[in-house]
mmCIF file of C-alpha atoms and ligand atoms in Angstrom:
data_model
loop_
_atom_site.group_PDB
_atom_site.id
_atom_site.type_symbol
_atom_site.label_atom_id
_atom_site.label_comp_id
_atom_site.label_asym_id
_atom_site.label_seq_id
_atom_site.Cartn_x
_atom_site.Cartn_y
_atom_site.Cartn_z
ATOM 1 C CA UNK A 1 258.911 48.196 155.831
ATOM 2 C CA UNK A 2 256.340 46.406 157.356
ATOM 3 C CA UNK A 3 252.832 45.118 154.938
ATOM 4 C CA UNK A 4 249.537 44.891 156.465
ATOM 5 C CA UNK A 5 250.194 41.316 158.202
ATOM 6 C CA UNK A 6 253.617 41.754 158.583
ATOM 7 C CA UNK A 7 255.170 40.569 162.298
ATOM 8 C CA UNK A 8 257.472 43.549 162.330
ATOM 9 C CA UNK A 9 255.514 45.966 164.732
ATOM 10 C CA UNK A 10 257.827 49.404 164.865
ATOM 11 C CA UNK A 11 257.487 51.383 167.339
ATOM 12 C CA UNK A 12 259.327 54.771 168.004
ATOM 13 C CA UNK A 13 261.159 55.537 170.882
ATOM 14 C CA UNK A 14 259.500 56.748 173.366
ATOM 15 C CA UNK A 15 260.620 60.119 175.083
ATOM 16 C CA UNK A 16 260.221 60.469 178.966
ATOM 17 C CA UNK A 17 261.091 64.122 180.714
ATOM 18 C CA UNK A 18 261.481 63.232 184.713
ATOM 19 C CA UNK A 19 261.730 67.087 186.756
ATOM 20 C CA UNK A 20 262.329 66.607 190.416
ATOM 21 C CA UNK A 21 262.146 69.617 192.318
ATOM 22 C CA UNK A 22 263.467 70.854 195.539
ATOM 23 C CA UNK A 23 265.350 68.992 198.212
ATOM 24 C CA UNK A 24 265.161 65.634 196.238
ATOM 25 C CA UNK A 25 268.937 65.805 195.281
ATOM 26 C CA UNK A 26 269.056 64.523 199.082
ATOM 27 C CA UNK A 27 267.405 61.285 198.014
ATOM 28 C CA UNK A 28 268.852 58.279 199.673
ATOM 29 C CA UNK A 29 270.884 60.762 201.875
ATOM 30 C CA UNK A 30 268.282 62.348 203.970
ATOM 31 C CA UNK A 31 265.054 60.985 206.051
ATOM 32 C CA UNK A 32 265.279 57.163 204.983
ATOM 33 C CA UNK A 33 262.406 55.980 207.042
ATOM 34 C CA UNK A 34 260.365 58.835 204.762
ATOM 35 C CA UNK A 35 261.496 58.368 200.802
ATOM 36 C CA UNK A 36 264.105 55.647 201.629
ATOM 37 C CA UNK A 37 267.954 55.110 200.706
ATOM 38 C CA UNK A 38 268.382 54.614 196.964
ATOM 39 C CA UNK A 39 269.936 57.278 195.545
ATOM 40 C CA UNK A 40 267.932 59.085 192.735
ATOM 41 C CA UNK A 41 271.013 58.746 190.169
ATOM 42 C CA UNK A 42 270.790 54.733 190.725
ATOM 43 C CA UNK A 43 266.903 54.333 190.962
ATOM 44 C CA UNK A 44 267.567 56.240 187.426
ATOM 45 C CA UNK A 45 270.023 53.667 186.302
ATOM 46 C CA UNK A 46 267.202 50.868 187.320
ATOM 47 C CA UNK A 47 264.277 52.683 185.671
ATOM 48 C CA UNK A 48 266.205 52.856 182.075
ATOM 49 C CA UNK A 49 266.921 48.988 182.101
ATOM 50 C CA UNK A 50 263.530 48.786 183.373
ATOM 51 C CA UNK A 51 262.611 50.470 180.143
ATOM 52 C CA UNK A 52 265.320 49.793 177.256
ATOM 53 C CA UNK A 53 262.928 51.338 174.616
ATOM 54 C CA UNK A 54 262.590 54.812 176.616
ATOM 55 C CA UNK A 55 265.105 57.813 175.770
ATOM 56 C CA UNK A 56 265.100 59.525 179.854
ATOM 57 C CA UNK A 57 266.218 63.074 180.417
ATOM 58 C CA UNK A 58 266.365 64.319 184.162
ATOM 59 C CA UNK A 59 266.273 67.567 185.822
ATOM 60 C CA UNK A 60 266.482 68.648 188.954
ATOM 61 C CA UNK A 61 266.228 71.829 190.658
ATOM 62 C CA UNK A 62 265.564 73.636 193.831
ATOM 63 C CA UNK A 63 264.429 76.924 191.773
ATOM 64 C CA UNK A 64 260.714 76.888 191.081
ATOM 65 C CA UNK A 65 261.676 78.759 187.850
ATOM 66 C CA UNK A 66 264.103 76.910 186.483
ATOM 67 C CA UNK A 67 261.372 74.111 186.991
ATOM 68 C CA UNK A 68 258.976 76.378 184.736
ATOM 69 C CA UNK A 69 261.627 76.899 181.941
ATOM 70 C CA UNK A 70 262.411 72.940 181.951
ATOM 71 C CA UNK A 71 258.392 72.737 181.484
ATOM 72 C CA UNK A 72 258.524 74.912 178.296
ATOM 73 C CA UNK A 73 261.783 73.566 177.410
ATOM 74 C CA UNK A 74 260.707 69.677 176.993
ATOM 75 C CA UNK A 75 256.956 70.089 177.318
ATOM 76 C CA UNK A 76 256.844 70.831 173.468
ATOM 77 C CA UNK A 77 259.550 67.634 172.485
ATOM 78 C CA UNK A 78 258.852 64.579 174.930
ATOM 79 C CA UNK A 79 255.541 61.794 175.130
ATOM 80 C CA UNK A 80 255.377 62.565 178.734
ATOM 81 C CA UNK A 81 256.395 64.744 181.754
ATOM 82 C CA UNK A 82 256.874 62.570 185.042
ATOM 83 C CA UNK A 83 257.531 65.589 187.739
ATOM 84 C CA UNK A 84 257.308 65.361 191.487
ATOM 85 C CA UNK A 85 257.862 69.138 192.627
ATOM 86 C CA UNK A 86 258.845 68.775 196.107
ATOM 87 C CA UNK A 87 257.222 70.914 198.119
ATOM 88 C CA UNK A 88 255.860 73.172 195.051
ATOM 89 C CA UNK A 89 253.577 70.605 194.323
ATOM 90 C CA UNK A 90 251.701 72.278 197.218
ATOM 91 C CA UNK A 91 252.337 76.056 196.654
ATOM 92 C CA UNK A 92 252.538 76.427 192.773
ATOM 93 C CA UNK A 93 250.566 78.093 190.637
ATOM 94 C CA UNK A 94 253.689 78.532 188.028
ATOM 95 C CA UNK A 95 254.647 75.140 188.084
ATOM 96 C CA UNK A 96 251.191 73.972 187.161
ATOM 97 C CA UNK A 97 250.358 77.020 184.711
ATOM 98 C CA UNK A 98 253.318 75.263 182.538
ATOM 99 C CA UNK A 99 252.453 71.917 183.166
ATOM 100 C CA UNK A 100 248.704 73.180 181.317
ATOM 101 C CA UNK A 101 250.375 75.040 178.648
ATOM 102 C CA UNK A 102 252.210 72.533 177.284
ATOM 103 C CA UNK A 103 251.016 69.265 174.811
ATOM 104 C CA UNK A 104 252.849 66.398 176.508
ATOM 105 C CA UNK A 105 250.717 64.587 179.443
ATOM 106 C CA UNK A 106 252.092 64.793 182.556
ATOM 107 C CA UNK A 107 251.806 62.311 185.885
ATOM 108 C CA UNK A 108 252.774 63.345 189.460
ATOM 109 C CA UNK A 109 254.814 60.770 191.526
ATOM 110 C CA UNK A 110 255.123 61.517 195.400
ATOM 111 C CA UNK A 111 257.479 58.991 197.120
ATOM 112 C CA UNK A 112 255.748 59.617 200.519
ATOM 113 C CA UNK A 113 252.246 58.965 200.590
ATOM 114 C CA UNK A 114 251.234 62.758 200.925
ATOM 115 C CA UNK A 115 247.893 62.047 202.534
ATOM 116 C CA UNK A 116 248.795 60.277 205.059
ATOM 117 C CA UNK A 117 251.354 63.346 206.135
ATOM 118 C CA UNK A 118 250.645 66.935 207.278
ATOM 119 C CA UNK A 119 247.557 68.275 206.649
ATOM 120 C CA UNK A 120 249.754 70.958 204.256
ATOM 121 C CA UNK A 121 250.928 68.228 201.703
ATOM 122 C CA UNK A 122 247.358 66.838 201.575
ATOM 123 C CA UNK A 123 246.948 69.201 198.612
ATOM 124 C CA UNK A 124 248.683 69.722 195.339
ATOM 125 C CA UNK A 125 248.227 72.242 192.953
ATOM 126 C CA UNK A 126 249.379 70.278 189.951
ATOM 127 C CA UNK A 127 247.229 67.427 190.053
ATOM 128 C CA UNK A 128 244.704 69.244 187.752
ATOM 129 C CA UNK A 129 246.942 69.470 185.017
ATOM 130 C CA UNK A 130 247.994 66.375 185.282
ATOM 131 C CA UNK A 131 247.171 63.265 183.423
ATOM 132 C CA UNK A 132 247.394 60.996 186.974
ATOM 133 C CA UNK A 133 249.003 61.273 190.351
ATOM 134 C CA UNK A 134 250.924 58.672 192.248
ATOM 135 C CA UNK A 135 251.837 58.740 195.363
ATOM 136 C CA UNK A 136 253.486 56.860 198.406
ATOM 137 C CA UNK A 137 254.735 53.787 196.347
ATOM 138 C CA UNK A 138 258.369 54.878 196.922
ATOM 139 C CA UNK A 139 260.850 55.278 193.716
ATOM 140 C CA UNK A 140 258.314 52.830 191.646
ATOM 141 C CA UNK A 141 255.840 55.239 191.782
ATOM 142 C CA UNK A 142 258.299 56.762 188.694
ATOM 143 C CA UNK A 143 258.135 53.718 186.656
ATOM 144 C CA UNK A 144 254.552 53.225 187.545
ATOM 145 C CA UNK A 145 254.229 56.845 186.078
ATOM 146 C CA UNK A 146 256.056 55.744 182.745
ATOM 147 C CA UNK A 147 254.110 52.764 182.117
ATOM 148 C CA UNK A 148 251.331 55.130 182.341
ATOM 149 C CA UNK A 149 252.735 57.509 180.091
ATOM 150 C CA UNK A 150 254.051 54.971 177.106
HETATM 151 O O1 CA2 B 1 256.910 62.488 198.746
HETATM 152 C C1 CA2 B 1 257.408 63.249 197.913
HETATM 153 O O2 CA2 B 1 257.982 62.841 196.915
HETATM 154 C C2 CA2 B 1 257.370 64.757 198.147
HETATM 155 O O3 CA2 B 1 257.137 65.395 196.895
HETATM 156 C C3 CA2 B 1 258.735 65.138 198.669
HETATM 157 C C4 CA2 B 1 258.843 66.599 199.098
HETATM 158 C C5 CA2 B 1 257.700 66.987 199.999
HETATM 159 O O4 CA2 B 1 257.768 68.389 200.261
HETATM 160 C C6 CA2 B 1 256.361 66.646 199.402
HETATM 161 O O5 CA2 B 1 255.344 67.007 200.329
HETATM 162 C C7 CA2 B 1 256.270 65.166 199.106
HETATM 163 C C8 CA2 B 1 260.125 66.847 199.880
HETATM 164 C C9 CA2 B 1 261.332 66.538 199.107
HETATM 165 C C10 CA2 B 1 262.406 66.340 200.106
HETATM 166 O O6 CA2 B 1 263.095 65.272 199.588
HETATM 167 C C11 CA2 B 1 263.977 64.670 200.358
HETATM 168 C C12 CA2 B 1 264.345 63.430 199.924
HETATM 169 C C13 CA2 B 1 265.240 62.734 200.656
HETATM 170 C C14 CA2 B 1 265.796 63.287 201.782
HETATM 171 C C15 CA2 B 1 265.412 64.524 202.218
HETATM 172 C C16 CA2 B 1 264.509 65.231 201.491
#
């Protein structure tokens, strides 16, 4: 145990829920010029040597309420919620009803720069319950959205 001056600083692990939503299990496969060719499963590899001290889970679904349960399901456990609902972020009141009911702070990550896009993606309906947005820095808007979170 650590005394008052002690150098031993401990710190718990940290607890980070990522939720993709629909379409993204294309990533890397589909529209490179748009969200580019990594694959989601080895950005995810990068992002947990990027952050050694950062238990991950990830989810991904193209069902907007299996997206709500996952909400409920981690939104009560984790530090932090990094979610980038695909094309929900736009039409959702559900998604962003859980995202507000539960305790742990969220951030939205785009990949695309959404304003710069069809007028239709220019608005999200989960930014408001969310702690920050971040959008159009490709895959490291998610570890720009951890560092955020931890
Ligand atoms: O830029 C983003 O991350 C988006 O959330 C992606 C959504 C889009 O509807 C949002 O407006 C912005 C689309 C997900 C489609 O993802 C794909 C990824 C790779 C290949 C094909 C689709």
């Amino acid at each position: 145990m650590g005394g008052f001056f002690s150098p031993i600083i401990e710190q718990a692990m940290k607890r980070i829920a990522i939720i993709n939503g629909p379409n993204l299990n294309l990533q890397g496969r589909r529209e490179p010029e748009v969200y580019g060719t990594k694959s989601m499963e080895d950005y995810l590899d990068e992002l947990q040597a990027q952050f050694p001290d950062v238990e991950f889970s990830y989810f991904q679904s193209n069902i907007e309420g299996e997206i709500v349960d996952r909400i409920q399901q981690v939104g009560f456990k984790v530090d932090g919620i990094v979610i980038n609902a695909g094309g929900y972020s736009h039409t959702s009141v559900a998604i962003h009803d859980a995202l507000q009911a539960v305790p742990a702070p969220a951030v939205e990550v785009h990949i695309s720069n959404i304003f710069a896009r069809e007028e239709y993606r220019h608005h999200s309906l989960l930014s408001s319950a969310c702690k920050g947005v971040i959008s159009g820095m490709g895959l490291q808007g998610y570890a720009l959205a951890v560092s955020g979170l931890i």
